[in-house]
PDB file of C-alpha atoms and ligand atoms in Angstrom:
ATOM      1  CA  UNK A 439     -29.051 -25.921 -19.629  1.00  0.00           C
ATOM      2  CA  UNK A 440     -29.261 -22.410 -18.220  1.00  0.00           C
ATOM      3  CA  UNK A 441     -32.632 -21.482 -16.802  1.00  0.00           C
ATOM      4  CA  UNK A 442     -31.753 -17.841 -16.246  1.00  0.00           C
ATOM      5  CA  UNK A 443     -32.410 -18.386 -12.517  1.00  0.00           C
ATOM      6  CA  UNK A 444     -29.381 -20.211 -11.238  1.00  0.00           C
ATOM      7  CA  UNK A 445     -29.840 -21.857  -7.875  1.00  0.00           C
ATOM      8  CA  UNK A 446     -28.068 -20.067  -5.088  1.00  0.00           C
ATOM      9  CA  UNK A 447     -24.624 -21.574  -4.589  1.00  0.00           C
ATOM     10  CA  UNK A 448     -22.599 -20.386  -1.635  1.00  0.00           C
ATOM     11  CA  UNK A 449     -19.307 -21.492  -0.159  1.00  0.00           C
ATOM     12  CA  UNK A 450     -17.409 -21.881   3.072  1.00  0.00           C
ATOM     13  CA  UNK A 451     -13.692 -21.425   2.414  1.00  0.00           C
ATOM     14  CA  UNK A 452     -11.634 -22.039   5.545  1.00  0.00           C
ATOM     15  CA  UNK A 453      -7.826 -21.879   5.431  1.00  0.00           C
ATOM     16  CA  UNK A 454      -6.358 -24.718   7.509  1.00  0.00           C
ATOM     17  CA  UNK A 455      -3.570 -22.588   8.963  1.00  0.00           C
ATOM     18  CA  UNK A 456      -4.990 -22.513  12.492  1.00  0.00           C
ATOM     19  CA  UNK A 457      -8.101 -23.451  14.428  1.00  0.00           C
ATOM     20  CA  UNK A 458     -11.334 -21.603  13.694  1.00  0.00           C
ATOM     21  CA  UNK A 459     -12.218 -18.771  16.036  1.00  0.00           C
ATOM     22  CA  UNK A 460     -15.377 -16.849  16.699  1.00  0.00           C
ATOM     23  CA  UNK A 461     -14.804 -14.550  13.716  1.00  0.00           C
ATOM     24  CA  UNK A 462     -14.628 -17.439  11.251  1.00  0.00           C
ATOM     25  CA  UNK A 463     -17.589 -19.065  12.931  1.00  0.00           C
ATOM     26  CA  UNK A 464     -19.746 -16.014  12.473  1.00  0.00           C
ATOM     27  CA  UNK A 465     -18.860 -15.687   8.776  1.00  0.00           C
ATOM     28  CA  UNK A 466     -19.432 -19.384   8.091  1.00  0.00           C
ATOM     29  CA  UNK A 467     -22.670 -19.431  10.041  1.00  0.00           C
ATOM     30  CA  UNK A 468     -23.879 -16.423   7.991  1.00  0.00           C
ATOM     31  CA  UNK A 469     -22.908 -18.128   4.722  1.00  0.00           C
ATOM     32  CA  UNK A 470     -24.709 -21.295   5.800  1.00  0.00           C
ATOM     33  CA  UNK A 471     -27.837 -19.391   6.863  1.00  0.00           C
ATOM     34  CA  UNK A 472     -28.010 -17.458   3.589  1.00  0.00           C
ATOM     35  CA  UNK A 473     -27.588 -20.607   1.483  1.00  0.00           C
ATOM     36  CA  UNK A 474     -30.231 -22.501   3.431  1.00  0.00           C
ATOM     37  CA  UNK A 475     -32.666 -19.556   3.447  1.00  0.00           C
ATOM     38  CA  UNK A 476     -32.319 -19.360  -0.348  1.00  0.00           C
ATOM     39  CA  UNK A 477     -32.926 -23.105  -0.739  1.00  0.00           C
ATOM     40  CA  UNK A 478     -29.495 -23.270  -2.356  1.00  0.00           C
ATOM     41  CA  UNK A 479     -26.397 -25.418  -2.205  1.00  0.00           C
ATOM     42  CA  UNK A 480     -23.344 -24.882  -0.085  1.00  0.00           C
ATOM     43  CA  UNK A 481     -19.815 -25.872  -1.067  1.00  0.00           C
ATOM     44  CA  UNK A 482     -17.046 -26.436   1.459  1.00  0.00           C
ATOM     45  CA  UNK A 483     -13.697 -25.504  -0.063  1.00  0.00           C
ATOM     46  CA  UNK A 484     -10.416 -26.287   1.628  1.00  0.00           C
ATOM     47  CA  UNK A 485      -8.149 -23.267   0.981  1.00  0.00           C
ATOM     48  CA  UNK A 486      -4.941 -25.182   1.643  1.00  0.00           C
ATOM     49  CA  UNK A 487      -2.460 -23.486  -0.714  1.00  0.00           C
ATOM     50  CA  UNK A 488      -0.266 -21.958   1.984  1.00  0.00           C
ATOM     51  CA  UNK A 489       1.892 -25.053   2.298  1.00  0.00           C
ATOM     52  CA  UNK A 490       4.224 -23.576   4.900  1.00  0.00           C
ATOM     53  CA  UNK A 491       1.377 -23.011   7.346  1.00  0.00           C
ATOM     54  CA  UNK A 492      -1.192 -25.692   6.481  1.00  0.00           C
ATOM     55  CA  UNK A 493      -1.376 -28.630   8.897  1.00  0.00           C
ATOM     56  CA  UNK A 494      -3.547 -31.735   8.656  1.00  0.00           C
ATOM     57  CA  UNK A 495      -4.900 -31.265  12.170  1.00  0.00           C
ATOM     58  CA  UNK A 496      -6.315 -27.901  11.109  1.00  0.00           C
ATOM     59  CA  UNK A 497      -8.232 -29.596   8.278  1.00  0.00           C
ATOM     60  CA  UNK A 498      -9.660 -32.159  10.693  1.00  0.00           C
ATOM     61  CA  UNK A 499     -10.201 -29.230  13.051  1.00  0.00           C
ATOM     62  CA  UNK A 500     -12.387 -27.144  10.741  1.00  0.00           C
ATOM     63  CA  UNK A 501     -14.465 -30.167   9.707  1.00  0.00           C
ATOM     64  CA  UNK A 502     -15.098 -30.999  13.343  1.00  0.00           C
ATOM     65  CA  UNK A 503     -15.700 -27.394  14.445  1.00  0.00           C
ATOM     66  CA  UNK A 504     -18.096 -26.600  11.607  1.00  0.00           C
ATOM     67  CA  UNK A 505     -20.115 -29.732  12.392  1.00  0.00           C
ATOM     68  CA  UNK A 506     -20.118 -28.880  16.100  1.00  0.00           C
ATOM     69  CA  UNK A 507     -21.504 -25.474  15.165  1.00  0.00           C
ATOM     70  CA  UNK A 508     -24.376 -27.281  13.450  1.00  0.00           C
ATOM     71  CA  UNK A 509     -23.485 -26.417   9.846  1.00  0.00           C
ATOM     72  CA  UNK A 510     -23.794 -28.801   6.930  1.00  0.00           C
ATOM     73  CA  UNK A 511     -22.734 -28.590   3.295  1.00  0.00           C
ATOM     74  CA  UNK A 512     -23.604 -30.344   0.054  1.00  0.00           C
ATOM     75  CA  UNK A 513     -20.223 -30.599  -1.666  1.00  0.00           C
ATOM     76  CA  UNK A 514     -16.768 -30.678  -0.182  1.00  0.00           C
ATOM     77  CA  UNK A 515     -13.473 -32.498   0.293  1.00  0.00           C
ATOM     78  CA  UNK A 516     -15.095 -34.902   2.755  1.00  0.00           C
ATOM     79  CA  UNK A 517     -18.235 -35.704   0.736  1.00  0.00           C
ATOM     80  CA  UNK A 518     -17.225 -35.089  -2.885  1.00  0.00           C
ATOM     81  CA  UNK A 519     -19.448 -33.499  -5.517  1.00  0.00           C
ATOM     82  CA  UNK A 520     -19.681 -32.836  -9.246  1.00  0.00           C
ATOM     83  CA  UNK A 521     -17.103 -30.023  -9.278  1.00  0.00           C
ATOM     84  CA  UNK A 522     -14.365 -31.820  -7.335  1.00  0.00           C
ATOM     85  CA  UNK A 523     -11.668 -31.605  -6.208  1.00  0.00           C
ATOM     86  CA  UNK A 524     -12.573 -29.252  -3.346  1.00  0.00           C
ATOM     87  CA  UNK A 525      -9.057 -28.770  -1.950  1.00  0.00           C
ATOM     88  CA  UNK A 526      -7.100 -25.989  -3.591  1.00  0.00           C
ATOM     89  CA  UNK A 527      -3.825 -27.927  -3.452  1.00  0.00           C
ATOM     90  CA  UNK A 528      -5.389 -30.403  -5.905  1.00  0.00           C
ATOM     91  CA  UNK A 529      -6.521 -27.724  -8.355  1.00  0.00           C
ATOM     92  CA  UNK A 530      -3.174 -26.464  -9.656  1.00  0.00           C
ATOM     93  CA  UNK A 531      -3.802 -27.300 -13.317  1.00  0.00           C
ATOM     94  CA  UNK A 532      -6.962 -25.280 -13.134  1.00  0.00           C
ATOM     95  CA  UNK A 533      -5.089 -22.216 -11.809  1.00  0.00           C
ATOM     96  CA  UNK A 534      -2.429 -22.634 -14.480  1.00  0.00           C
ATOM     97  CA  UNK A 535      -5.153 -22.435 -17.129  1.00  0.00           C
ATOM     98  CA  UNK A 536      -6.502 -19.215 -15.654  1.00  0.00           C
ATOM     99  CA  UNK A 537      -2.980 -17.765 -15.499  1.00  0.00           C
ATOM    100  CA  UNK A 538      -2.521 -18.608 -19.183  1.00  0.00           C
ATOM    101  CA  UNK A 539      -5.790 -16.859 -19.980  1.00  0.00           C
ATOM    102  CA  UNK A 540      -4.647 -13.698 -18.177  1.00  0.00           C
ATOM    103  CA  UNK A 541      -1.317 -13.845 -19.981  1.00  0.00           C
ATOM    104  CA  UNK A 542      -2.937 -14.301 -23.365  1.00  0.00           C
ATOM    105  CA  UNK A 543      -5.140 -11.281 -22.695  1.00  0.00           C
ATOM    106  CA  UNK A 544      -2.127  -9.122 -21.758  1.00  0.00           C
ATOM    107  CA  UNK A 545      -3.522  -8.425 -18.263  1.00  0.00           C
ATOM    108  CA  UNK A 546      -0.433  -9.397 -16.299  1.00  0.00           C
ATOM    109  CA  UNK A 547       3.312  -8.742 -16.337  1.00  0.00           C
ATOM    110  CA  UNK A 548       6.318 -10.394 -14.744  1.00  0.00           C
ATOM    111  CA  UNK A 549       7.486  -8.605 -11.604  1.00  0.00           C
ATOM    112  CA  UNK A 550      11.021  -9.184 -10.396  1.00  0.00           C
ATOM    113  CA  UNK A 551      10.658  -7.305  -7.113  1.00  0.00           C
ATOM    114  CA  UNK A 552      11.389  -9.776  -4.368  1.00  0.00           C
ATOM    115  CA  UNK A 553       9.511  -8.416  -1.450  1.00  0.00           C
ATOM    116  CA  UNK A 554       8.061 -10.230   1.504  1.00  0.00           C
ATOM    117  CA  UNK A 555       4.553  -9.302   0.410  1.00  0.00           C
ATOM    118  CA  UNK A 556       4.991 -11.421  -2.714  1.00  0.00           C
ATOM    119  CA  UNK A 557       5.399 -14.439  -0.481  1.00  0.00           C
ATOM    120  CA  UNK A 558       2.489 -13.472   1.682  1.00  0.00           C
ATOM    121  CA  UNK A 559       0.210 -13.113  -1.362  1.00  0.00           C
ATOM    122  CA  UNK A 560      -0.916 -16.698  -0.976  1.00  0.00           C
ATOM    123  CA  UNK A 561      -3.092 -15.751   1.975  1.00  0.00           C
ATOM    124  CA  UNK A 562      -6.079 -13.418   1.891  1.00  0.00           C
ATOM    125  CA  UNK A 563      -5.071  -9.915   3.070  1.00  0.00           C
ATOM    126  CA  UNK A 564      -7.294  -9.522   6.119  1.00  0.00           C
ATOM    127  CA  UNK A 565      -7.494  -6.184   7.966  1.00  0.00           C
ATOM    128  CA  UNK A 566      -4.088  -4.808   8.775  1.00  0.00           C
ATOM    129  CA  UNK A 567      -2.323  -6.949   6.163  1.00  0.00           C
ATOM    130  CA  UNK A 568      -3.014  -4.652   3.208  1.00  0.00           C
ATOM    131  CA  UNK A 569       0.153  -3.976   1.270  1.00  0.00           C
ATOM    132  CA  UNK A 570       1.097  -0.431   0.208  1.00  0.00           C
ATOM    133  CA  UNK A 571       0.065   0.504  -3.354  1.00  0.00           C
ATOM    134  CA  UNK A 572       2.658  -1.013  -5.680  1.00  0.00           C
ATOM    135  CA  UNK A 573       4.476   1.762  -7.582  1.00  0.00           C
ATOM    136  CA  UNK A 574       4.356  -0.131 -10.879  1.00  0.00           C
ATOM    137  CA  UNK A 575       8.137  -0.471 -11.199  1.00  0.00           C
ATOM    138  CA  UNK A 576       7.915  -3.592 -13.366  1.00  0.00           C
ATOM    139  CA  UNK A 577       4.973  -2.593 -15.531  1.00  0.00           C
ATOM    140  CA  UNK A 578       7.014  -2.426 -18.708  1.00  0.00           C
ATOM    141  CA  UNK A 579       8.647  -5.829 -18.312  1.00  0.00           C
ATOM    142  CA  UNK A 580       8.199  -8.600 -20.815  1.00  0.00           C
ATOM    143  CA  UNK A 581       8.871 -12.242 -20.098  1.00  0.00           C
ATOM    144  CA  UNK A 582      10.992 -12.619 -23.243  1.00  0.00           C
ATOM    145  CA  UNK A 583      13.326  -9.850 -22.083  1.00  0.00           C
ATOM    146  CA  UNK A 584      14.149 -11.333 -18.672  1.00  0.00           C
ATOM    147  CA  UNK A 585      17.552 -13.026 -18.414  1.00  0.00           C
ATOM    148  CA  UNK A 586      17.214 -16.793 -18.140  1.00  0.00           C
ATOM    149  CA  UNK A 587      16.774 -17.947 -14.569  1.00  0.00           C
ATOM    150  CA  UNK A 588      15.352 -14.637 -13.272  1.00  0.00           C
ATOM    151  CA  UNK A 589      12.868 -15.116 -10.449  1.00  0.00           C
ATOM    152  CA  UNK A 590       9.604 -13.332 -11.061  1.00  0.00           C
ATOM    153  CA  UNK A 591       5.982 -13.205  -9.992  1.00  0.00           C
ATOM    154  CA  UNK A 592       3.025 -12.335 -12.192  1.00  0.00           C
ATOM    155  CA  UNK A 593       1.261  -9.086 -11.352  1.00  0.00           C
ATOM    156  CA  UNK A 594      -2.121  -7.845 -12.561  1.00  0.00           C
ATOM    157  CA  UNK A 595      -2.093  -4.343 -14.083  1.00  0.00           C
ATOM    158  CA  UNK A 596      -4.958  -2.331 -12.581  1.00  0.00           C
ATOM    159  CA  UNK A 597      -6.560   0.516 -14.565  1.00  0.00           C
ATOM    160  CA  UNK A 598      -5.150   3.551 -12.707  1.00  0.00           C
ATOM    161  CA  UNK A 599      -7.962   5.840 -11.589  1.00  0.00           C
ATOM    162  CA  UNK A 600     -10.598   3.389 -12.757  1.00  0.00           C
ATOM    163  CA  UNK A 601     -13.405   2.846 -10.288  1.00  0.00           C
ATOM    164  CA  UNK A 602     -14.645  -0.565  -9.309  1.00  0.00           C
ATOM    165  CA  UNK A 603     -18.129  -0.539  -7.880  1.00  0.00           C
ATOM    166  CA  UNK A 604     -20.481  -3.185  -6.587  1.00  0.00           C
ATOM    167  CA  UNK A 605     -23.534  -3.389  -4.391  1.00  0.00           C
ATOM    168  CA  UNK A 606     -22.894  -5.372  -1.269  1.00  0.00           C
ATOM    169  CA  UNK A 607     -25.913  -7.316  -0.025  1.00  0.00           C
ATOM    170  CA  UNK A 608     -25.399  -5.987   3.504  1.00  0.00           C
ATOM    171  CA  UNK A 609     -23.459  -2.745   3.165  1.00  0.00           C
ATOM    172  CA  UNK A 610     -24.985  -1.339  -0.016  1.00  0.00           C
ATOM    173  CA  UNK A 611     -23.032   0.481  -2.767  1.00  0.00           C
ATOM    174  CA  UNK A 612     -19.235   0.273  -2.557  1.00  0.00           C
ATOM    175  CA  UNK A 613     -16.678   2.066  -4.707  1.00  0.00           C
ATOM    176  CA  UNK A 614     -12.927   1.524  -4.861  1.00  0.00           C
ATOM    177  CA  UNK A 615     -10.469   3.370  -7.067  1.00  0.00           C
ATOM    178  CA  UNK A 616      -7.751   1.268  -8.684  1.00  0.00           C
ATOM    179  CA  UNK A 617      -4.285   2.755  -8.270  1.00  0.00           C
ATOM    180  CA  UNK A 618      -5.426   4.630  -5.162  1.00  0.00           C
ATOM    181  CA  UNK A 619      -7.130   2.099  -2.871  1.00  0.00           C
ATOM    182  CA  UNK A 620      -4.995  -0.743  -4.168  1.00  0.00           C
ATOM    183  CA  UNK A 621      -2.388  -1.149  -6.871  1.00  0.00           C
ATOM    184  CA  UNK A 622      -1.174  -3.851  -9.249  1.00  0.00           C
ATOM    185  CA  UNK A 623      -1.482  -7.098  -7.318  1.00  0.00           C
ATOM    186  CA  UNK A 624       0.256 -10.462  -7.426  1.00  0.00           C
ATOM    187  CA  UNK A 625      -1.646 -13.287  -9.090  1.00  0.00           C
ATOM    188  CA  UNK A 626       1.172 -15.864  -9.147  1.00  0.00           C
ATOM    189  CA  UNK A 627       4.145 -16.154  -6.837  1.00  0.00           C
ATOM    190  CA  UNK A 628       7.696 -16.758  -7.996  1.00  0.00           C
ATOM    191  CA  UNK A 629       7.732 -20.096  -6.189  1.00  0.00           C
ATOM    192  CA  UNK A 630       5.017 -21.448  -8.447  1.00  0.00           C
ATOM    193  CA  UNK A 631       1.984 -20.956  -6.217  1.00  0.00           C
ATOM    194  CA  UNK A 632      -1.081 -18.989  -7.282  1.00  0.00           C
ATOM    195  CA  UNK A 633      -1.902 -16.009  -5.072  1.00  0.00           C
ATOM    196  CA  UNK A 634      -5.113 -15.937  -3.036  1.00  0.00           C
ATOM    197  CA  UNK A 635      -6.829 -13.531  -5.469  1.00  0.00           C
ATOM    198  CA  UNK A 636      -6.354 -15.777  -8.503  1.00  0.00           C
ATOM    199  CA  UNK A 637      -7.094 -19.068  -6.729  1.00  0.00           C
ATOM    200  CA  UNK A 638     -10.203 -17.674  -5.118  1.00  0.00           C
ATOM    201  CA  UNK A 639     -11.674 -16.194  -8.310  1.00  0.00           C
ATOM    202  CA  UNK A 640     -10.797 -19.306 -10.369  1.00  0.00           C
ATOM    203  CA  UNK A 641     -12.595 -21.522  -7.883  1.00  0.00           C
ATOM    204  CA  UNK A 642     -15.578 -19.272  -7.330  1.00  0.00           C
ATOM    205  CA  UNK A 643     -16.094 -19.288 -11.118  1.00  0.00           C
ATOM    206  CA  UNK A 644     -15.461 -23.025 -11.575  1.00  0.00           C
ATOM    207  CA  UNK A 645     -17.655 -23.938  -8.603  1.00  0.00           C
ATOM    208  CA  UNK A 646     -20.448 -21.726  -9.967  1.00  0.00           C
ATOM    209  CA  UNK A 647     -20.725 -19.691  -6.788  1.00  0.00           C
ATOM    210  CA  UNK A 648     -23.550 -17.145  -6.989  1.00  0.00           C
ATOM    211  CA  UNK A 649     -22.872 -15.357  -3.688  1.00  0.00           C
ATOM    212  CA  UNK A 650     -19.643 -14.949  -1.739  1.00  0.00           C
ATOM    213  CA  UNK A 651     -20.059 -14.346   2.004  1.00  0.00           C
ATOM    214  CA  UNK A 652     -16.882 -13.100   3.666  1.00  0.00           C
ATOM    215  CA  UNK A 653     -15.756 -10.680   6.355  1.00  0.00           C
ATOM    216  CA  UNK A 654     -15.852  -6.925   5.751  1.00  0.00           C
ATOM    217  CA  UNK A 655     -12.051  -6.807   5.980  1.00  0.00           C
ATOM    218  CA  UNK A 656     -11.953  -8.335   2.503  1.00  0.00           C
ATOM    219  CA  UNK A 657     -13.885  -5.525   0.757  1.00  0.00           C
ATOM    220  CA  UNK A 658     -10.760  -4.298  -1.063  1.00  0.00           C
ATOM    221  CA  UNK A 659      -9.976  -7.854  -2.154  1.00  0.00           C
ATOM    222  CA  UNK A 660     -13.455  -8.115  -3.606  1.00  0.00           C
ATOM    223  CA  UNK A 661     -12.713  -5.002  -5.675  1.00  0.00           C
ATOM    224  CA  UNK A 662      -9.477  -6.567  -6.970  1.00  0.00           C
ATOM    225  CA  UNK A 663     -11.301  -9.775  -7.733  1.00  0.00           C
ATOM    226  CA  UNK A 664     -13.935  -7.911  -9.744  1.00  0.00           C
ATOM    227  CA  UNK A 665     -11.112  -6.781 -12.049  1.00  0.00           C
ATOM    228  CA  UNK A 666     -10.144 -10.436 -12.491  1.00  0.00           C
ATOM    229  CA  UNK A 667     -13.728 -11.405 -13.344  1.00  0.00           C
ATOM    230  CA  UNK A 668     -13.734  -8.604 -15.914  1.00  0.00           C
ATOM    231  CA  UNK A 669     -10.419  -9.717 -17.411  1.00  0.00           C
ATOM    232  CA  UNK A 670     -11.605 -13.319 -17.606  1.00  0.00           C
ATOM    233  CA  UNK A 671     -14.931 -12.323 -19.148  1.00  0.00           C
ATOM    234  CA  UNK A 672     -16.797 -14.024 -16.302  1.00  0.00           C
ATOM    235  CA  UNK A 673     -19.986 -12.934 -14.563  1.00  0.00           C
ATOM    236  CA  UNK A 674     -19.145 -12.064 -10.924  1.00  0.00           C
ATOM    237  CA  UNK A 675     -21.189 -13.486  -8.049  1.00  0.00           C
ATOM    238  CA  UNK A 676     -23.039 -11.320  -5.529  1.00  0.00           C
ATOM    239  CA  UNK A 677     -21.211 -10.344  -2.343  1.00  0.00           C
ATOM    240  CA  UNK A 678     -22.208 -10.164   1.313  1.00  0.00           C
ATOM    241  CA  UNK A 679     -19.541  -8.803   3.623  1.00  0.00           C
ATOM    242  CA  UNK A 680     -20.362  -9.756   7.188  1.00  0.00           C
ATOM    243  CA  UNK A 681     -19.469  -7.858  10.339  1.00  0.00           C
ATOM    244  CA  UNK A 682     -16.083  -8.521  11.895  1.00  0.00           C
ATOM    245  CA  UNK A 683     -15.849  -9.999  15.331  1.00  0.00           C
ATOM    246  CA  UNK A 684     -13.500  -8.082  17.607  1.00  0.00           C
ATOM    247  CA  UNK A 685     -12.153  -8.727  21.079  1.00  0.00           C
ATOM    248  CA  UNK A 686     -13.113  -6.539  24.045  1.00  0.00           C
ATOM    249  CA  UNK A 687     -10.588  -3.893  22.958  1.00  0.00           C
ATOM    250  CA  UNK A 688     -11.956  -3.726  19.438  1.00  0.00           C
ATOM    251  CA  UNK A 689      -9.130  -5.691  17.800  1.00  0.00           C
ATOM    252  CA  UNK A 690     -10.117  -8.068  15.008  1.00  0.00           C
ATOM    253  CA  UNK A 691      -9.813 -11.682  16.051  1.00  0.00           C
ATOM    254  CA  UNK A 692      -6.778 -13.522  14.775  1.00  0.00           C
ATOM    255  CA  UNK A 693      -5.071 -16.787  15.406  1.00  0.00           C
ATOM    256  CA  UNK A 694      -3.469 -15.339  18.554  1.00  0.00           C
ATOM    257  CA  UNK A 695      -6.873 -15.125  20.273  1.00  0.00           C
ATOM    258  CA  UNK A 696      -6.645 -18.739  21.288  1.00  0.00           C
ATOM    259  CA  UNK A 697      -9.170 -18.348  24.054  1.00  0.00           C
ATOM    260  CA  UNK A 698     -11.761 -17.517  21.415  1.00  0.00           C
ATOM    261  CA  UNK A 699     -11.108 -20.538  19.236  1.00  0.00           C
ATOM    262  CA  UNK A 700     -14.190 -22.707  18.879  1.00  0.00           C
ATOM    263  CA  UNK A 701     -12.475 -25.604  20.572  1.00  0.00           C
ATOM    264  CA  UNK A 702     -11.503 -23.498  23.569  1.00  0.00           C
ATOM    265  CA  UNK A 703     -15.061 -22.182  23.845  1.00  0.00           C
ATOM    266  CA  UNK A 704     -16.395 -25.715  23.566  1.00  0.00           C
ATOM    267  CA  UNK A 705     -14.004 -26.856  26.300  1.00  0.00           C
ATOM    268  CA  UNK A 706     -15.335 -24.037  28.486  1.00  0.00           C
ATOM    269  CA  UNK A 707     -18.816 -25.462  28.086  1.00  0.00           C
ATOM    270  CA  UNK A 708     -20.188 -22.869  25.668  1.00  0.00           C
ATOM    271  CA  UNK A 709     -22.815 -24.220  23.287  1.00  0.00           C
ATOM    272  CA  UNK A 710     -23.327 -23.506  19.590  1.00  0.00           C
ATOM    273  CA  UNK A 711     -26.914 -22.441  20.351  1.00  0.00           C
ATOM    274  CA  UNK A 712     -25.596 -19.747  22.650  1.00  0.00           C
ATOM    275  CA  UNK A 713     -23.069 -18.471  20.092  1.00  0.00           C
ATOM    276  CA  UNK A 714     -25.468 -18.459  17.166  1.00  0.00           C
ATOM    277  CA  UNK A 715     -28.325 -16.874  19.121  1.00  0.00           C
ATOM    278  CA  UNK A 716     -26.365 -13.626  19.372  1.00  0.00           C
ATOM    279  CA  UNK A 717     -25.685 -13.551  15.622  1.00  0.00           C
ATOM    280  CA  UNK A 718     -29.291 -14.405  14.882  1.00  0.00           C
ATOM    281  CA  UNK A 719     -30.484 -11.285  16.718  1.00  0.00           C
ATOM    282  CA  UNK A 720     -27.864  -9.099  15.043  1.00  0.00           C
ATOM    283  CA  UNK A 721     -28.663 -10.252  11.525  1.00  0.00           C
ATOM    284  CA  UNK A 722     -32.374  -9.403  11.488  1.00  0.00           C
TER     285      UNK A 722
HETATM  286  N1  LIG B 998      -9.619 -18.869   2.755  1.00  0.00           N
HETATM  287  C1  LIG B 998      -9.792 -17.453   2.695  1.00  0.00           C
HETATM  288  C2  LIG B 998      -9.674 -16.888   4.096  1.00  0.00           C
HETATM  289  O1  LIG B 998     -10.045 -17.509   5.041  1.00  0.00           O
HETATM  290  C3  LIG B 998     -11.114 -17.125   2.069  1.00  0.00           C
HETATM  291  C4  LIG B 998     -11.446 -15.696   1.994  1.00  0.00           C
HETATM  292  C5  LIG B 998     -12.634 -15.505   1.048  1.00  0.00           C
HETATM  293  O2  LIG B 998     -13.786 -15.614   1.515  1.00  0.00           O
HETATM  294  O3  LIG B 998     -12.423 -15.302  -0.122  1.00  0.00           O
HETATM  295  O4  LIG B 998      -9.164 -15.850   4.305  1.00  0.00           O
HETATM  296 ZN1   ZN B 999       8.251  -5.537  -9.618  1.00  0.00          ZN
END
């Protein structure tokens, strides 16, 4: 029943590995504003794949903090919706299907390198976490040729020298070169968990997201993800990369900036109106 004019569908995708800080708040507020301005729908997705770091109080925490901020959503783990489930930990069969599709298309290969970055692939590589370009050591490997019991991850083969371009709704034209700006990347970890890039793209497709709003530190991940959309034969959404919030010395906010967590700010008597007013001015 395609009308050719799909309704705007946006998403908020918090990772419950800590409490939300001002940087998350700004991104989520922007995503909410854009969805509401477009008369669209907003999905809340619980990105809870990182089982070593996820804690239930952080899930309760983001629900409470987002509501305190004044945001609302139409589908999510707390309110359900037609494309449920909305928690990534409950969507494993879905990711397995996408992995099988990538395998069938010959887009991925088993990588036996056991580096720390393979383990960290479950989380989105925010600024400063970008891994060095993978040298392609395992490119020629075939699953059938690995000795039984070998531990391996699945890696996506990027087209070396190929450019990946897109027009960001805030920043304008962007171009990344595969093999230079990023290399072959992990889509499935050897411990059986999908990597952030695969889980995110699978869900953004399945949840029919038409625009992804995220921080500008994920621009290179967007480029990787566009290669996944291509490989899966799926139409990519639009992208809006919002400004990053930094502390007074210009460092991007991270979990260690506890004083800038929404709950700390709330405890200090700051109001959501005050926080959002500043972003409002900056976004027009
Ligand atoms: N849960 C991811 C994060 O917070 C989502 C990133 C994205 O927007 O794709 O880093
Ligand atoms: Zn390897």
